[in-house]
Amino acid sequence: MLTLYNTQARQKQEFVPHNSKLVGMYVCGPTVYDLAHIGNARPIIVFDVLYRLLGYLYGSTHVKYVRNITDIDDKINTAAKVASTSIDNITNTTIKAFHEDIGELNVLAPDIKPRATQHIPEMIEIISDLIDKNHAYVAEPAPGALASDVYFDVISASENFGTLTGQKIEDMEAGARVAVDNRKRHPSDFVLWKGAKPEEPNWDSPWGIGRPGWHIECSAMSLSHLGKNFDIHGGGIDLRFPHHESEILQSECHTSHTPMANYWLHSGHLTVNKEKMSKSLDNFFLVREVMEEYSAPILRFYLLNGLYRSPIDFSDLNLKESMSAYRRLEGTYNLSLIHI
């Protein structure tokens, strides 16, 4: 029996797939603007283990694993400007490096690796439907933008708000967790479509040229490849809010089906001095740099050494301890082969 901690239920539950002949799992993958650091690698490795386990329990041909790539984002636009190169060059180079790094970490390729830019028509279709159902609205263009934005109306789905975090709309204060924007009906409303600014990548839409917001990307890709209801949705704990909360709202309002996913799983942070490892804090260590000193198997062992939901505090000392433990296990395994 497989038991999983379901973030939505806030407890461990027996895993019962809705169709044992096709277990569906969607995991939020990288935003490809720079090389991956080891904090990025932890959820990738955690869900690689789960993918292998599901394959063992149900048969590898009966598991459909989707891990997306976000290849349109403000950070990508900024990286291209800083490097004086094209967005395609940034994303293609970074995707190649990402797959090289996690390949070294013995991560199996998912069954489907969709890119956000391959699903723009599906996103536009979902957004149009949300507007028709009064779950979304068109707002005035942002300063400097060439077309209108579209926002999700959180109040229209207030009964589903806080599914993963337990937060309530009335507890949200403008400026506390979300940026103040007078074009929003409510501070918690989130963008589905951004009107393009000059020299930004853009696509035609009923609301003018623009590009999708972050949250709508995953709804479109999971719906396209796994349908309106699937077994497992995973990612890092930092995605629980607002990303996964927003996914639930927009997906379930669009499909009129609850739940979107039956089990929500989140891996813990990798921290440095108890702070989340991130590029914005400049406290990160690149995967390929760490592997130069400690090797890929040792790094993988280190990132799996502990409860996947709990944070791991990174230090050179902890890595060295993991290296010693790994070598002891390796020695025991090699010794057992001699005696077989």
Short mmCIF file of C-alpha atoms in Angstrom, two decimals:
data_model
loop_
_atom_site.label_atom_id
_atom_site.label_comp_id
_atom_site.label_asym_id
_atom_site.label_seq_id
_atom_site.Cartn_x
_atom_site.Cartn_y
_atom_site.Cartn_z
CA MET A 1 0.00 0.00 0.00
CA LEU A 2 1.31 3.43 -0.95
CA THR A 3 0.56 6.29 1.46
CA LEU A 4 1.09 9.94 0.49
CA TYR A 5 0.81 13.18 2.44
CA ASN A 6 -1.88 15.17 0.63
CA THR A 7 -1.37 18.90 1.17
CA GLN A 8 -5.00 19.55 0.31
CA ALA A 9 -6.31 17.07 2.89
CA ARG A 10 -3.55 18.01 5.39
CA GLN A 11 -2.97 14.35 6.22
CA LYS A 12 -1.50 11.12 4.95
CA GLN A 13 -3.82 9.15 2.71
CA GLU A 14 -3.73 5.82 0.96
CA PHE A 15 -3.02 6.40 -2.70
CA VAL A 16 -5.85 5.03 -4.84
CA PRO A 17 -5.55 6.02 -8.52
CA HIS A 18 -8.82 6.83 -10.24
CA ASN A 19 -7.64 4.55 -13.07
CA SER A 20 -4.98 1.97 -12.23
CA LYS A 21 -4.33 1.47 -15.96
CA LEU A 22 -3.15 5.08 -16.32
CA VAL A 23 -1.80 6.93 -13.29
CA GLY A 24 -1.37 10.63 -14.09
CA MET A 25 1.18 12.92 -12.43
CA TYR A 26 1.91 16.57 -13.24
CA VAL A 27 4.92 18.34 -11.71
CA CYS A 28 5.88 21.99 -12.13
CA GLY A 29 9.24 22.15 -13.86
CA PRO A 30 11.84 24.88 -14.36
CA THR A 31 11.56 28.46 -15.54
CA VAL A 32 14.43 28.46 -18.00
CA TYR A 33 16.30 31.74 -17.60
CA ASP A 34 19.51 30.50 -15.95
CA LEU A 35 21.39 27.38 -14.87
CA ALA A 36 19.72 25.22 -12.23
CA HIS A 37 20.88 25.41 -8.62
CA ILE A 38 20.62 22.50 -6.21
CA GLY A 39 17.46 23.95 -4.64
CA ASN A 40 15.83 23.64 -8.08
CA ALA A 41 17.06 20.05 -8.31
CA ARG A 42 15.52 18.80 -5.08
CA PRO A 43 11.85 18.60 -6.23
CA ILE A 44 12.96 17.18 -9.57
CA ILE A 45 14.73 14.32 -7.77
CA VAL A 46 11.93 13.81 -5.22
CA PHE A 47 9.33 13.33 -7.94
CA ASP A 48 11.71 11.20 -9.98
CA VAL A 49 11.70 8.75 -7.06
CA LEU A 50 7.90 8.83 -6.93
CA TYR A 51 7.73 8.29 -10.70
CA ARG A 52 9.94 5.22 -10.36
CA LEU A 53 7.83 3.91 -7.47
CA LEU A 54 4.58 4.37 -9.38
CA GLY A 55 6.13 2.57 -12.33
CA TYR A 56 7.12 -0.32 -10.07
CA LEU A 57 3.65 -0.56 -8.50
CA TYR A 58 1.49 -0.07 -11.59
CA GLY A 59 3.87 -0.77 -14.47
CA SER A 60 5.93 1.85 -16.27
CA THR A 61 3.59 1.85 -19.26
CA HIS A 62 0.67 2.68 -16.96
CA VAL A 63 2.13 5.92 -15.60
CA LYS A 64 1.92 9.22 -17.46
CA TYR A 65 4.32 11.77 -16.01
CA VAL A 66 4.13 15.36 -17.25
CA ARG A 67 6.76 17.91 -16.16
CA ASN A 68 6.42 21.31 -17.81
CA ILE A 69 8.93 23.94 -18.89
CA THR A 70 8.10 27.63 -18.43
CA ASP A 71 9.75 29.31 -21.39
CA ILE A 72 7.96 32.68 -21.27
CA ASP A 73 8.46 34.84 -18.19
CA ASP A 74 9.67 38.27 -17.02
CA LYS A 75 12.92 36.74 -15.78
CA ILE A 76 13.58 35.24 -19.21
CA ASN A 77 12.94 38.60 -20.89
CA THR A 78 15.34 40.29 -18.47
CA ALA A 79 18.03 37.64 -18.96
CA ALA A 80 17.86 38.08 -22.73
CA LYS A 81 18.24 41.87 -22.43
CA VAL A 82 21.18 41.57 -20.02
CA ALA A 83 22.93 39.09 -22.33
CA SER A 84 22.01 41.07 -25.47
CA THR A 85 20.67 37.94 -27.09
CA SER A 86 17.34 36.49 -28.17
CA ILE A 87 14.81 34.92 -25.85
CA ASP A 88 14.96 31.71 -27.92
CA ASN A 89 18.69 31.54 -27.36
CA ILE A 90 18.25 31.94 -23.59
CA THR A 91 15.52 29.32 -23.31
CA ASN A 92 17.04 26.74 -25.67
CA THR A 93 20.48 27.02 -24.07
CA THR A 94 19.05 26.80 -20.55
CA ILE A 95 16.78 23.85 -21.38
CA LYS A 96 19.73 21.95 -22.81
CA ALA A 97 21.84 22.66 -19.71
CA PHE A 98 18.96 21.70 -17.38
CA HIS A 99 18.51 18.32 -19.05
CA GLU A 100 22.26 17.71 -18.97
CA ASP A 101 22.41 18.46 -15.24
CA ILE A 102 19.46 16.34 -14.16
CA GLY A 103 20.57 13.59 -16.53
CA GLU A 104 23.85 13.45 -14.58
CA LEU A 105 21.71 13.14 -11.44
CA ASN A 106 20.13 9.97 -12.91
CA VAL A 107 16.70 11.57 -13.28
CA LEU A 108 14.44 9.71 -15.69
CA ALA A 109 12.88 11.74 -18.48
CA PRO A 110 9.15 12.31 -17.94
CA ASP A 111 6.73 10.98 -20.51
CA ILE A 112 5.85 14.50 -21.67
CA LYS A 113 7.89 17.72 -21.34
CA PRO A 114 5.55 20.43 -22.63
CA ARG A 115 6.73 24.00 -23.11
CA ALA A 116 4.38 26.83 -22.19
CA THR A 117 4.80 28.53 -25.56
CA GLN A 118 3.45 25.39 -27.26
CA HIS A 119 0.08 25.82 -25.50
CA ILE A 120 -0.84 29.47 -26.08
CA PRO A 121 -4.07 28.62 -28.00
CA GLU A 122 -5.26 26.42 -25.11
CA MET A 123 -4.54 29.23 -22.63
CA ILE A 124 -6.51 31.73 -24.71
CA GLU A 125 -9.42 29.26 -24.88
CA ILE A 126 -9.46 28.81 -21.08
CA ILE A 127 -9.26 32.56 -20.44
CA SER A 128 -12.08 33.27 -22.91
CA ASP A 129 -14.24 30.69 -21.17
CA LEU A 130 -13.49 32.18 -17.73
CA ILE A 131 -14.55 35.61 -19.00
CA ASP A 132 -17.78 34.15 -20.42
CA LYS A 133 -18.49 32.53 -17.04
CA ASN A 134 -17.81 35.80 -15.16
CA HIS A 135 -14.74 34.36 -13.46
CA ALA A 136 -12.40 36.77 -15.23
CA TYR A 137 -12.45 40.33 -16.53
CA VAL A 138 -10.56 42.60 -18.91
CA ALA A 139 -8.68 45.46 -17.25
CA GLU A 140 -7.16 48.63 -18.60
CA PRO A 141 -3.67 48.27 -20.07
CA ALA A 142 -0.80 48.52 -17.59
CA PRO A 143 1.43 51.62 -17.90
CA GLY A 144 3.48 51.28 -21.07
CA ALA A 145 1.54 48.26 -22.34
CA LEU A 146 0.11 48.03 -25.85
CA ALA A 147 -3.03 46.05 -24.94
CA SER A 148 -5.32 45.09 -22.07
CA ASP A 149 -4.66 42.67 -19.22
CA VAL A 150 -7.07 39.96 -18.09
CA TYR A 151 -7.49 39.10 -14.40
CA PHE A 152 -9.09 36.20 -12.60
CA ASP A 153 -11.90 37.37 -10.30
CA VAL A 154 -11.09 35.62 -7.02
CA ILE A 155 -14.36 36.72 -5.35
CA SER A 156 -16.28 34.79 -8.02
CA ALA A 157 -14.72 31.58 -6.69
CA SER A 158 -14.42 32.50 -3.02
CA GLU A 159 -15.76 29.12 -1.85
CA ASN A 160 -12.69 27.42 -3.34
CA PHE A 161 -10.11 29.95 -2.17
CA GLY A 162 -7.48 28.67 0.25
CA THR A 163 -7.75 25.00 -0.71
CA LEU A 164 -4.08 24.31 -0.03
CA THR A 165 -3.18 26.95 2.54
CA GLY A 166 -6.38 27.45 4.52
CA GLN A 167 -6.24 31.19 3.88
CA LYS A 168 -9.46 33.13 3.48
CA ILE A 169 -10.02 36.08 1.18
CA GLU A 170 -10.99 38.39 4.04
CA ASP A 171 -7.63 37.71 5.65
CA MET A 172 -5.74 38.99 2.63
CA GLU A 173 -4.67 42.62 2.91
CA ALA A 174 -3.67 44.74 -0.03
CA GLY A 175 0.08 45.05 -0.16
CA ALA A 176 0.74 42.25 2.34
CA ARG A 177 1.21 39.33 -0.06
CA VAL A 178 0.18 40.86 -3.38
CA ALA A 179 1.08 44.07 -5.17
CA VAL A 180 -1.45 46.91 -5.00
CA ASP A 181 -3.03 47.51 -8.41
CA ASN A 182 -6.03 49.80 -8.74
CA ARG A 183 -7.04 48.03 -11.94
CA LYS A 184 -7.92 44.93 -9.89
CA ARG A 185 -11.36 44.38 -8.42
CA HIS A 186 -9.75 42.68 -5.42
CA PRO A 187 -6.10 42.66 -4.26
CA SER A 188 -5.95 38.86 -4.59
CA ASP A 189 -7.01 38.82 -8.25
CA PHE A 190 -4.22 37.43 -10.42
CA VAL A 191 -3.27 38.02 -14.03
CA LEU A 192 -4.25 35.52 -16.70
CA TRP A 193 -3.08 37.53 -19.71
CA LYS A 194 -0.60 40.41 -19.87
CA GLY A 195 -0.86 43.07 -22.53
CA ALA A 196 2.46 43.24 -24.34
CA LYS A 197 4.98 45.99 -23.80
CA PRO A 198 7.23 47.14 -26.65
CA GLU A 199 9.86 44.59 -27.69
CA GLU A 200 8.35 41.83 -25.53
CA PRO A 201 7.36 38.48 -27.06
CA ASN A 202 3.64 38.44 -27.79
CA TRP A 203 0.77 36.55 -29.35
CA ASP A 204 -2.54 37.71 -30.79
CA SER A 205 -5.56 37.35 -28.55
CA PRO A 206 -9.15 38.68 -28.30
CA TRP A 207 -7.76 41.30 -25.87
CA GLY A 208 -4.89 42.45 -28.06
CA ILE A 209 -1.30 41.31 -28.34
CA GLY A 210 0.15 39.89 -25.17
CA ARG A 211 1.40 36.84 -23.35
CA PRO A 212 0.06 34.50 -20.66
CA GLY A 213 0.41 34.94 -16.93
CA TRP A 214 2.38 32.30 -15.07
CA HIS A 215 -0.47 30.42 -13.39
CA ILE A 216 -2.56 29.81 -16.51
CA GLU A 217 0.33 27.98 -18.17
CA CYS A 218 0.15 24.93 -15.91
CA SER A 219 -3.64 24.74 -16.06
CA ALA A 220 -3.49 24.60 -19.86
CA MET A 221 -0.72 22.00 -19.93
CA SER A 222 -2.16 19.69 -17.27
CA LEU A 223 -5.60 19.85 -18.87
CA SER A 224 -4.16 19.18 -22.33
CA HIS A 225 -2.13 16.14 -21.30
CA LEU A 226 -3.96 14.67 -18.29
CA GLY A 227 -7.52 15.97 -18.47
CA LYS A 228 -9.76 17.77 -15.99
CA ASN A 229 -9.04 15.29 -13.19
CA PHE A 230 -5.79 13.42 -12.57
CA ASP A 231 -4.05 11.72 -9.69
CA ILE A 232 -1.03 13.72 -8.49
CA HIS A 233 0.08 17.33 -8.80
CA GLY A 234 3.50 18.10 -7.36
CA GLY A 235 6.08 20.82 -6.93
CA GLY A 236 8.16 22.67 -4.38
CA ILE A 237 6.52 23.98 -1.23
CA ASP A 238 7.01 27.57 -2.42
CA LEU A 239 4.52 26.89 -5.25
CA ARG A 240 1.68 26.06 -2.89
CA PHE A 241 0.67 29.74 -2.80
CA PRO A 242 -0.06 31.56 -4.98
CA HIS A 243 0.75 29.31 -7.95
CA HIS A 244 -1.05 26.09 -7.07
CA GLU A 245 -3.94 27.87 -5.34
CA SER A 246 -4.44 29.88 -8.54
CA GLU A 247 -4.25 26.76 -10.69
CA ILE A 248 -7.05 25.17 -8.70
CA LEU A 249 -9.31 28.20 -8.98
CA GLN A 250 -8.93 28.77 -12.70
CA SER A 251 -8.93 25.08 -13.69
CA GLU A 252 -11.98 24.09 -11.65
CA CYS A 253 -13.94 27.19 -12.70
CA HIS A 254 -13.15 26.40 -16.33
CA THR A 255 -13.94 22.67 -16.26
CA SER A 256 -16.68 22.79 -13.59
CA HIS A 257 -14.99 19.72 -12.12
CA THR A 258 -13.67 19.33 -8.57
CA PRO A 259 -11.02 18.28 -7.72
CA MET A 260 -8.51 19.17 -10.39
CA ALA A 261 -5.99 16.76 -8.81
CA ASN A 262 -6.71 14.09 -6.20
CA TYR A 263 -3.39 14.40 -4.33
CA TRP A 264 -1.22 17.50 -3.95
CA LEU A 265 2.42 16.83 -2.97
CA HIS A 266 5.04 19.44 -2.07
CA SER A 267 8.74 19.00 -1.38
CA GLY A 268 10.53 21.08 1.24
CA HIS A 269 12.96 23.92 0.68
CA LEU A 270 16.70 23.60 0.45
CA THR A 271 17.93 26.33 2.79
CA VAL A 272 21.16 28.13 3.58
CA ASN A 273 21.41 29.33 7.18
CA LYS A 274 17.67 28.60 7.47
CA GLU A 275 16.82 30.85 4.48
CA LYS A 276 15.39 29.43 1.25
CA MET A 277 18.06 28.94 -1.40
CA SER A 278 17.24 31.27 -4.29
CA LYS A 279 18.90 33.36 -6.96
CA SER A 280 17.16 36.48 -5.68
CA LEU A 281 18.99 36.10 -2.34
CA ASP A 282 22.25 35.19 -4.08
CA ASN A 283 22.72 32.22 -1.74
CA PHE A 284 22.60 29.46 -4.33
CA PHE A 285 24.98 26.76 -5.58
CA LEU A 286 24.73 25.54 -9.16
CA VAL A 287 24.11 21.84 -9.72
CA ARG A 288 27.03 21.45 -12.12
CA GLU A 289 29.45 23.23 -9.77
CA VAL A 290 28.54 21.02 -6.79
CA MET A 291 28.84 17.88 -8.93
CA GLU A 292 32.38 18.85 -9.90
CA GLU A 293 33.44 18.43 -6.26
CA TYR A 294 31.10 15.77 -4.90
CA SER A 295 29.90 13.79 -7.95
CA ALA A 296 26.33 13.33 -9.12
CA PRO A 297 25.47 10.18 -7.07
CA ILE A 298 26.56 11.84 -3.83
CA LEU A 299 24.53 15.00 -4.57
CA ARG A 300 21.47 12.91 -5.40
CA PHE A 301 21.91 10.93 -2.18
CA TYR A 302 22.27 14.16 -0.20
CA LEU A 303 19.08 15.68 -1.66
CA LEU A 304 17.15 12.51 -0.79
CA ASN A 305 18.63 12.15 2.69
CA GLY A 306 15.66 13.07 4.86
CA LEU A 307 11.89 13.44 4.72
CA TYR A 308 11.05 14.98 1.35
CA ARG A 309 8.56 17.43 2.91
CA SER A 310 11.06 18.82 5.41
CA PRO A 311 13.65 21.51 4.68
CA ILE A 312 17.31 20.56 4.31
CA ASP A 313 19.89 23.12 5.40
CA PHE A 314 22.78 23.14 2.95
CA SER A 315 26.37 23.20 4.16
CA ASP A 316 29.67 21.79 3.06
CA LEU A 317 29.77 19.76 6.29
CA ASN A 318 26.39 18.15 5.55
CA LEU A 319 27.52 17.26 2.05
CA LYS A 320 30.69 15.66 3.39
CA GLU A 321 28.64 13.64 5.88
CA SER A 322 26.40 12.46 3.04
CA MET A 323 29.48 11.55 1.00
CA SER A 324 30.77 9.38 3.86
CA ALA A 325 27.38 7.72 4.32
CA TYR A 326 27.07 7.10 0.58
CA ARG A 327 30.50 5.51 0.41
CA ARG A 328 29.66 3.22 3.33
CA LEU A 329 26.51 2.08 1.54
CA GLU A 330 28.44 1.68 -1.68
CA GLY A 331 31.08 -0.41 0.09
CA THR A 332 28.43 -2.63 1.70
CA TYR A 333 26.71 -3.13 -1.65
CA ASN A 334 29.97 -4.02 -3.42
CA LEU A 335 30.89 -6.42 -0.64
CA SER A 336 27.53 -8.18 -0.96
CA LEU A 337 28.17 -8.70 -4.67
CA ILE A 338 31.45 -10.45 -3.87
CA HIS A 339 29.67 -12.97 -1.65
CA ILE A 340 26.89 -13.75 -4.12
#
